[in-house]
């Protein structure tokens, strides 16, 4: 008899997230096909994963997952960049560098004029926020290299960027706050994060605290568009970006350290 003649819950899982996303997982019984569990592109090497979004298991296991407002894995080979949450904050990639080698699986490349337009949905207009990403620089930063830009045509919104010797968080029209000093190396993956509660800012690099600051911000406007890889009017990123997560919550140091540790295995 097969291991699981009655579909025991110990041997199969189904995950749903949003209207058009699903993941179906199972343990393969045949030794002949078990290697497929490690090469299916999913987040579990001990399960065979199929579906429209085979990172949903990972989403459910992230710290404070109920507060995730958007999660872009950048695994797509073409077309829409899908948000893995039920908020459907899908993006449009203005570039051609799909499926670059990522920190986890594949990622998107940004060569100085590429970016992802993630729209202006209210679910992204956050005052309590944590922004997390893996980045890899092609060149030494010489100005603002934008990771996350969220601004309209006037001074409302904020920017998270790499600068020559710092991470930077700008609340437009109010303040520009920098992390402690950082010595960047090209072609190396960094886990970067910033938290902001409407006043206090904290930076993190590779799971460790990297300085604090404070700034207020102007009220959100409904036209604020979120872009990954650029700021309003330019300041493009040059390199690769992977696993961008947006929380409607200020994460703790230990939670950010956990996110950094989650980036060690390969999907």
mmCIF file of C-alpha atoms in Angstrom:
data_model
loop_
_atom_site.group_PDB
_atom_site.id
_atom_site.type_symbol
_atom_site.label_atom_id
_atom_site.label_comp_id
_atom_site.label_asym_id
_atom_site.label_seq_id
_atom_site.Cartn_x
_atom_site.Cartn_y
_atom_site.Cartn_z
ATOM 1 C CA UNK A 1 0.000 0.000 0.000
ATOM 2 C CA UNK A 2 1.159 3.601 -0.508
ATOM 3 C CA UNK A 3 2.259 5.568 2.545
ATOM 4 C CA UNK A 4 -0.854 7.698 2.534
ATOM 5 C CA UNK A 5 -3.914 5.756 1.290
ATOM 6 C CA UNK A 6 -6.338 7.998 3.203
ATOM 7 C CA UNK A 7 -4.772 11.420 2.579
ATOM 8 C CA UNK A 8 -3.590 11.770 6.148
ATOM 9 C CA UNK A 9 -2.891 15.415 6.974
ATOM 10 C CA UNK A 10 0.662 14.525 7.951
ATOM 11 C CA UNK A 11 1.453 13.894 4.284
ATOM 12 C CA UNK A 12 -0.200 16.678 2.357
ATOM 13 C CA UNK A 13 -0.840 20.394 2.649
ATOM 14 C CA UNK A 14 -2.788 22.995 0.699
ATOM 15 C CA UNK A 15 -2.214 26.725 1.100
ATOM 16 C CA UNK A 16 -4.400 29.501 -0.286
ATOM 17 C CA UNK A 17 -3.671 33.219 -0.438
ATOM 18 C CA UNK A 18 -5.894 35.588 -2.372
ATOM 19 C CA UNK A 19 -8.225 34.964 -5.259
ATOM 20 C CA UNK A 20 -5.749 33.633 -7.812
ATOM 21 C CA UNK A 21 -2.982 32.093 -5.700
ATOM 22 C CA UNK A 22 -2.619 28.525 -4.528
ATOM 23 C CA UNK A 23 -0.014 25.997 -3.522
ATOM 24 C CA UNK A 24 -0.421 22.229 -3.349
ATOM 25 C CA UNK A 25 2.294 20.272 -1.543
ATOM 26 C CA UNK A 26 2.909 16.550 -1.097
ATOM 27 C CA UNK A 27 5.596 14.092 -0.063
ATOM 28 C CA UNK A 28 6.678 11.898 -2.982
ATOM 29 C CA UNK A 29 6.769 8.212 -2.060
ATOM 30 C CA UNK A 30 8.929 6.966 -4.921
ATOM 31 C CA UNK A 31 12.686 7.283 -4.458
ATOM 32 C CA UNK A 32 12.921 7.736 -8.215
ATOM 33 C CA UNK A 33 11.132 11.084 -8.027
ATOM 34 C CA UNK A 34 12.183 12.388 -4.613
ATOM 35 C CA UNK A 35 14.910 14.556 -6.131
ATOM 36 C CA UNK A 36 12.116 16.645 -7.657
ATOM 37 C CA UNK A 37 11.251 17.891 -4.165
ATOM 38 C CA UNK A 38 14.545 19.780 -4.033
ATOM 39 C CA UNK A 39 14.379 21.173 -7.580
ATOM 40 C CA UNK A 40 10.765 22.359 -7.908
ATOM 41 C CA UNK A 41 11.586 25.983 -7.043
ATOM 42 C CA UNK A 42 9.479 25.946 -3.877
ATOM 43 C CA UNK A 43 10.336 26.931 -0.324
ATOM 44 C CA UNK A 44 10.456 23.366 1.085
ATOM 45 C CA UNK A 45 13.100 20.840 0.045
ATOM 46 C CA UNK A 46 11.170 18.026 1.761
ATOM 47 C CA UNK A 47 7.919 18.573 -0.183
ATOM 48 C CA UNK A 48 6.957 18.603 -3.855
ATOM 49 C CA UNK A 49 5.268 21.958 -4.502
ATOM 50 C CA UNK A 50 3.073 23.016 -7.413
ATOM 51 C CA UNK A 51 0.722 25.939 -7.958
ATOM 52 C CA UNK A 52 0.587 29.561 -9.003
ATOM 53 C CA UNK A 53 2.628 30.718 -6.011
ATOM 54 C CA UNK A 54 4.929 28.109 -4.500
ATOM 55 C CA UNK A 55 6.233 30.361 -1.749
ATOM 56 C CA UNK A 56 3.019 30.476 0.265
ATOM 57 C CA UNK A 57 4.286 28.020 2.846
ATOM 58 C CA UNK A 58 7.199 30.323 3.528
ATOM 59 C CA UNK A 59 4.860 33.314 3.901
ATOM 60 C CA UNK A 60 2.873 31.547 6.613
ATOM 61 C CA UNK A 61 6.062 30.842 8.578
ATOM 62 C CA UNK A 62 7.494 34.379 8.552
ATOM 63 C CA UNK A 63 7.450 36.315 11.844
ATOM 64 C CA UNK A 64 4.310 38.425 12.377
ATOM 65 C CA UNK A 65 2.895 37.170 9.056
ATOM 66 C CA UNK A 66 -0.562 38.625 9.832
ATOM 67 C CA UNK A 67 0.935 42.115 9.468
ATOM 68 C CA UNK A 68 2.524 41.554 6.047
ATOM 69 C CA UNK A 69 0.944 43.940 3.545
ATOM 70 C CA UNK A 70 3.041 42.914 0.543
ATOM 71 C CA UNK A 71 5.626 40.263 -0.255
ATOM 72 C CA UNK A 72 7.341 40.112 -3.637
ATOM 73 C CA UNK A 73 9.606 37.096 -4.226
ATOM 74 C CA UNK A 74 10.603 38.152 -7.778
ATOM 75 C CA UNK A 75 10.571 34.578 -9.102
ATOM 76 C CA UNK A 76 8.626 35.396 -12.291
ATOM 77 C CA UNK A 77 10.052 34.674 -15.740
ATOM 78 C CA UNK A 78 7.904 37.349 -17.423
ATOM 79 C CA UNK A 79 4.844 39.517 -16.967
ATOM 80 C CA UNK A 80 3.253 40.543 -13.670
ATOM 81 C CA UNK A 81 5.251 40.621 -10.433
ATOM 82 C CA UNK A 82 2.924 38.955 -7.939
ATOM 83 C CA UNK A 83 2.350 39.947 -4.339
ATOM 84 C CA UNK A 84 2.225 36.735 -2.299
ATOM 85 C CA UNK A 85 -0.326 38.134 0.178
ATOM 86 C CA UNK A 86 -4.085 38.448 -0.237
ATOM 87 C CA UNK A 87 -3.737 42.218 -0.734
ATOM 88 C CA UNK A 88 -2.986 41.774 -4.447
ATOM 89 C CA UNK A 89 -0.396 44.545 -4.577
ATOM 90 C CA UNK A 90 0.963 43.161 -7.827
ATOM 91 C CA UNK A 91 3.632 45.056 -9.697
ATOM 92 C CA UNK A 92 4.645 45.879 -13.255
ATOM 93 C CA UNK A 93 8.335 45.425 -13.995
ATOM 94 C CA UNK A 94 9.822 48.043 -16.292
ATOM 95 C CA UNK A 95 12.864 46.042 -17.337
ATOM 96 C CA UNK A 96 14.032 42.815 -18.971
ATOM 97 C CA UNK A 97 16.301 41.249 -16.321
ATOM 98 C CA UNK A 98 13.914 38.560 -15.097
ATOM 99 C CA UNK A 99 15.132 35.450 -13.262
ATOM 100 C CA UNK A 100 18.551 36.635 -12.219
ATOM 101 C CA UNK A 101 20.367 34.594 -9.583
ATOM 102 C CA UNK A 102 18.807 35.633 -6.292
ATOM 103 C CA UNK A 103 19.612 35.243 -2.645
ATOM 104 C CA UNK A 104 16.719 32.768 -2.503
ATOM 105 C CA UNK A 105 15.804 31.256 -5.865
ATOM 106 C CA UNK A 106 15.516 33.895 -8.594
ATOM 107 C CA UNK A 107 15.289 37.679 -8.431
ATOM 108 C CA UNK A 108 15.001 40.793 -10.586
ATOM 109 C CA UNK A 109 17.896 42.800 -11.984
ATOM 110 C CA UNK A 110 18.044 46.608 -12.056
ATOM 111 C CA UNK A 111 20.561 48.198 -14.421
ATOM 112 C CA UNK A 112 20.019 51.894 -13.778
ATOM 113 C CA UNK A 113 16.651 52.512 -15.439
ATOM 114 C CA UNK A 114 14.565 49.513 -14.305
ATOM 115 C CA UNK A 115 11.924 49.504 -11.583
ATOM 116 C CA UNK A 116 8.757 47.778 -10.378
ATOM 117 C CA UNK A 117 5.587 49.890 -10.174
ATOM 118 C CA UNK A 118 3.475 48.456 -7.342
ATOM 119 C CA UNK A 119 0.629 50.967 -7.546
ATOM 120 C CA UNK A 120 -0.924 53.206 -4.909
ATOM 121 C CA UNK A 121 -3.319 50.979 -2.977
ATOM 122 C CA UNK A 122 -4.273 52.245 0.488
ATOM 123 C CA UNK A 123 -2.880 49.061 2.051
ATOM 124 C CA UNK A 124 0.597 50.404 1.213
ATOM 125 C CA UNK A 125 0.115 53.860 2.766
ATOM 126 C CA UNK A 126 1.633 52.960 6.116
ATOM 127 C CA UNK A 127 2.909 54.997 9.032
ATOM 128 C CA UNK A 128 3.878 51.999 11.159
ATOM 129 C CA UNK A 129 6.081 50.116 8.729
ATOM 130 C CA UNK A 130 8.968 47.691 8.361
ATOM 131 C CA UNK A 131 10.644 47.399 4.953
ATOM 132 C CA UNK A 132 12.856 44.363 4.346
ATOM 133 C CA UNK A 133 14.837 43.254 1.285
ATOM 134 C CA UNK A 134 17.892 41.398 0.050
ATOM 135 C CA UNK A 135 20.099 43.573 -2.174
ATOM 136 C CA UNK A 136 23.223 43.006 -4.254
ATOM 137 C CA UNK A 137 25.083 45.991 -5.724
ATOM 138 C CA UNK A 138 26.574 45.963 -9.227
ATOM 139 C CA UNK A 139 28.530 49.160 -8.615
ATOM 140 C CA UNK A 140 29.678 51.104 -5.584
ATOM 141 C CA UNK A 141 26.840 53.518 -4.734
ATOM 142 C CA UNK A 142 27.679 57.134 -5.564
ATOM 143 C CA UNK A 143 24.345 58.771 -4.740
ATOM 144 C CA UNK A 144 20.928 57.522 -3.644
ATOM 145 C CA UNK A 145 20.352 53.996 -4.988
ATOM 146 C CA UNK A 146 16.664 53.512 -4.263
ATOM 147 C CA UNK A 147 15.367 50.249 -2.849
ATOM 148 C CA UNK A 148 11.854 51.444 -2.007
ATOM 149 C CA UNK A 149 10.408 54.765 -3.164
ATOM 150 C CA UNK A 150 6.912 55.859 -2.169
ATOM 151 C CA UNK A 151 6.075 59.432 -3.144
ATOM 152 C CA UNK A 152 3.663 61.525 -5.186
ATOM 153 C CA UNK A 153 4.419 64.764 -7.056
ATOM 154 C CA UNK A 154 4.735 66.735 -3.825
ATOM 155 C CA UNK A 155 6.556 66.138 -0.567
ATOM 156 C CA UNK A 156 4.574 63.235 0.847
ATOM 157 C CA UNK A 157 5.814 59.702 1.439
ATOM 158 C CA UNK A 158 9.233 58.200 2.088
ATOM 159 C CA UNK A 159 12.303 56.625 0.503
ATOM 160 C CA UNK A 160 14.547 53.741 1.628
ATOM 161 C CA UNK A 161 17.855 53.786 -0.216
ATOM 162 C CA UNK A 162 21.530 52.851 -0.285
ATOM 163 C CA UNK A 163 24.048 55.697 -0.167
ATOM 164 C CA UNK A 164 27.849 55.558 -0.523
ATOM 165 C CA UNK A 165 28.504 54.842 3.171
ATOM 166 C CA UNK A 166 25.053 54.419 4.722
ATOM 167 C CA UNK A 167 21.483 53.239 4.488
ATOM 168 C CA UNK A 168 19.100 56.159 4.172
ATOM 169 C CA UNK A 169 15.457 56.793 5.096
ATOM 170 C CA UNK A 170 13.926 60.024 3.823
ATOM 171 C CA UNK A 171 10.529 61.417 4.744
ATOM 172 C CA UNK A 172 9.944 63.750 1.829
ATOM 173 C CA UNK A 173 9.789 67.422 2.702
ATOM 174 C CA UNK A 174 10.791 66.761 6.318
ATOM 175 C CA UNK A 175 14.014 64.858 7.020
ATOM 176 C CA UNK A 176 16.800 62.669 5.649
ATOM 177 C CA UNK A 177 18.107 60.159 8.213
ATOM 178 C CA UNK A 178 21.174 57.947 7.784
ATOM 179 C CA UNK A 179 22.296 54.721 9.419
ATOM 180 C CA UNK A 180 25.659 54.118 11.031
ATOM 181 C CA UNK A 181 28.546 53.870 8.571
ATOM 182 C CA UNK A 182 28.615 50.884 6.198
ATOM 183 C CA UNK A 183 31.381 49.741 3.848
ATOM 184 C CA UNK A 184 29.624 48.263 0.815
ATOM 185 C CA UNK A 185 31.078 45.509 -1.384
ATOM 186 C CA UNK A 186 29.787 44.822 -4.886
ATOM 187 C CA UNK A 187 28.461 41.390 -5.877
ATOM 188 C CA UNK A 188 27.607 40.534 -2.278
ATOM 189 C CA UNK A 189 24.160 39.918 -0.788
ATOM 190 C CA UNK A 190 23.024 42.155 2.065
ATOM 191 C CA UNK A 191 19.866 41.864 4.128
ATOM 192 C CA UNK A 192 18.618 45.412 4.728
ATOM 193 C CA UNK A 193 15.705 46.585 6.845
ATOM 194 C CA UNK A 194 14.264 49.784 8.245
ATOM 195 C CA UNK A 195 11.452 50.354 10.736
ATOM 196 C CA UNK A 196 9.421 53.544 11.162
ATOM 197 C CA UNK A 197 6.530 54.372 13.502
ATOM 198 C CA UNK A 198 5.795 57.909 12.334
ATOM 199 C CA UNK A 199 8.593 59.281 14.466
ATOM 200 C CA UNK A 200 11.349 56.775 15.273
ATOM 201 C CA UNK A 201 13.558 55.154 12.627
ATOM 202 C CA UNK A 202 15.805 52.106 13.079
ATOM 203 C CA UNK A 203 18.160 50.553 10.525
ATOM 204 C CA UNK A 204 19.349 46.942 10.270
ATOM 205 C CA UNK A 205 22.034 45.245 8.190
ATOM 206 C CA UNK A 206 22.338 41.452 8.064
ATOM 207 C CA UNK A 207 20.132 41.084 11.120
ATOM 208 C CA UNK A 208 22.048 43.541 13.302
ATOM 209 C CA UNK A 209 21.060 47.031 14.468
ATOM 210 C CA UNK A 210 22.736 49.755 12.429
ATOM 211 C CA UNK A 211 21.651 53.033 13.985
ATOM 212 C CA UNK A 212 18.530 55.030 14.781
ATOM 213 C CA UNK A 213 17.048 58.445 14.118
ATOM 214 C CA UNK A 214 13.783 60.330 14.145
ATOM 215 C CA UNK A 215 11.578 62.178 11.679
ATOM 216 C CA UNK A 216 7.960 63.123 11.208
ATOM 217 C CA UNK A 217 6.256 62.824 7.835
ATOM 218 C CA UNK A 218 3.601 64.628 5.839
ATOM 219 C CA UNK A 219 0.196 62.965 5.513
ATOM 220 C CA UNK A 220 -0.258 60.382 2.783
ATOM 221 C CA UNK A 221 -1.921 61.276 -0.485
ATOM 222 C CA UNK A 222 -3.954 58.794 -2.539
ATOM 223 C CA UNK A 223 -1.626 59.349 -5.497
ATOM 224 C CA UNK A 224 1.471 58.048 -3.698
ATOM 225 C CA UNK A 225 2.867 55.301 -5.976
ATOM 226 C CA UNK A 226 5.222 52.656 -4.605
ATOM 227 C CA UNK A 227 8.225 51.814 -6.761
ATOM 228 C CA UNK A 228 10.909 49.231 -6.091
ATOM 229 C CA UNK A 229 14.270 50.149 -7.584
ATOM 230 C CA UNK A 230 13.649 53.880 -8.029
ATOM 231 C CA UNK A 231 12.494 57.034 -6.315
ATOM 232 C CA UNK A 232 10.093 59.624 -7.672
ATOM 233 C CA UNK A 233 11.888 61.133 -10.655
ATOM 234 C CA UNK A 234 14.865 58.748 -10.705
ATOM 235 C CA UNK A 235 17.647 57.694 -8.305
ATOM 236 C CA UNK A 236 17.605 54.175 -9.719
ATOM 237 C CA UNK A 237 19.063 51.079 -8.082
ATOM 238 C CA UNK A 238 21.867 49.234 -9.876
ATOM 239 C CA UNK A 239 22.154 45.568 -9.011
ATOM 240 C CA UNK A 240 19.731 42.869 -7.879
ATOM 241 C CA UNK A 241 16.852 42.946 -5.395
ATOM 242 C CA UNK A 242 15.141 39.910 -3.889
ATOM 243 C CA UNK A 243 12.468 39.003 -1.305
ATOM 244 C CA UNK A 244 10.929 42.425 -0.565
ATOM 245 C CA UNK A 245 8.518 42.374 2.393
ATOM 246 C CA UNK A 246 6.392 45.247 3.718
ATOM 247 C CA UNK A 247 4.923 45.043 7.214
ATOM 248 C CA UNK A 248 2.266 47.240 8.802
ATOM 249 C CA UNK A 249 4.165 46.901 12.074
ATOM 250 C CA UNK A 250 7.488 47.846 13.601
ATOM 251 C CA UNK A 251 9.327 44.538 13.984
ATOM 252 C CA UNK A 252 11.637 43.822 16.892
ATOM 253 C CA UNK A 253 15.352 43.169 16.574
ATOM 254 C CA UNK A 254 14.813 39.438 17.116
ATOM 255 C CA UNK A 255 12.122 39.292 14.412
ATOM 256 C CA UNK A 256 14.376 41.017 11.893
ATOM 257 C CA UNK A 257 17.198 38.667 12.846
ATOM 258 C CA UNK A 258 14.836 35.764 12.129
ATOM 259 C CA UNK A 259 14.059 37.182 8.675
ATOM 260 C CA UNK A 260 17.774 37.450 7.979
ATOM 261 C CA UNK A 261 18.315 33.854 9.084
ATOM 262 C CA UNK A 262 15.479 32.707 6.787
ATOM 263 C CA UNK A 263 17.519 33.907 3.830
ATOM 264 C CA UNK A 264 20.307 31.418 4.414
ATOM 265 C CA UNK A 265 18.707 28.302 2.837
ATOM 266 C CA UNK A 266 18.179 28.145 -0.913
ATOM 267 C CA UNK A 267 14.607 27.552 -2.079
#
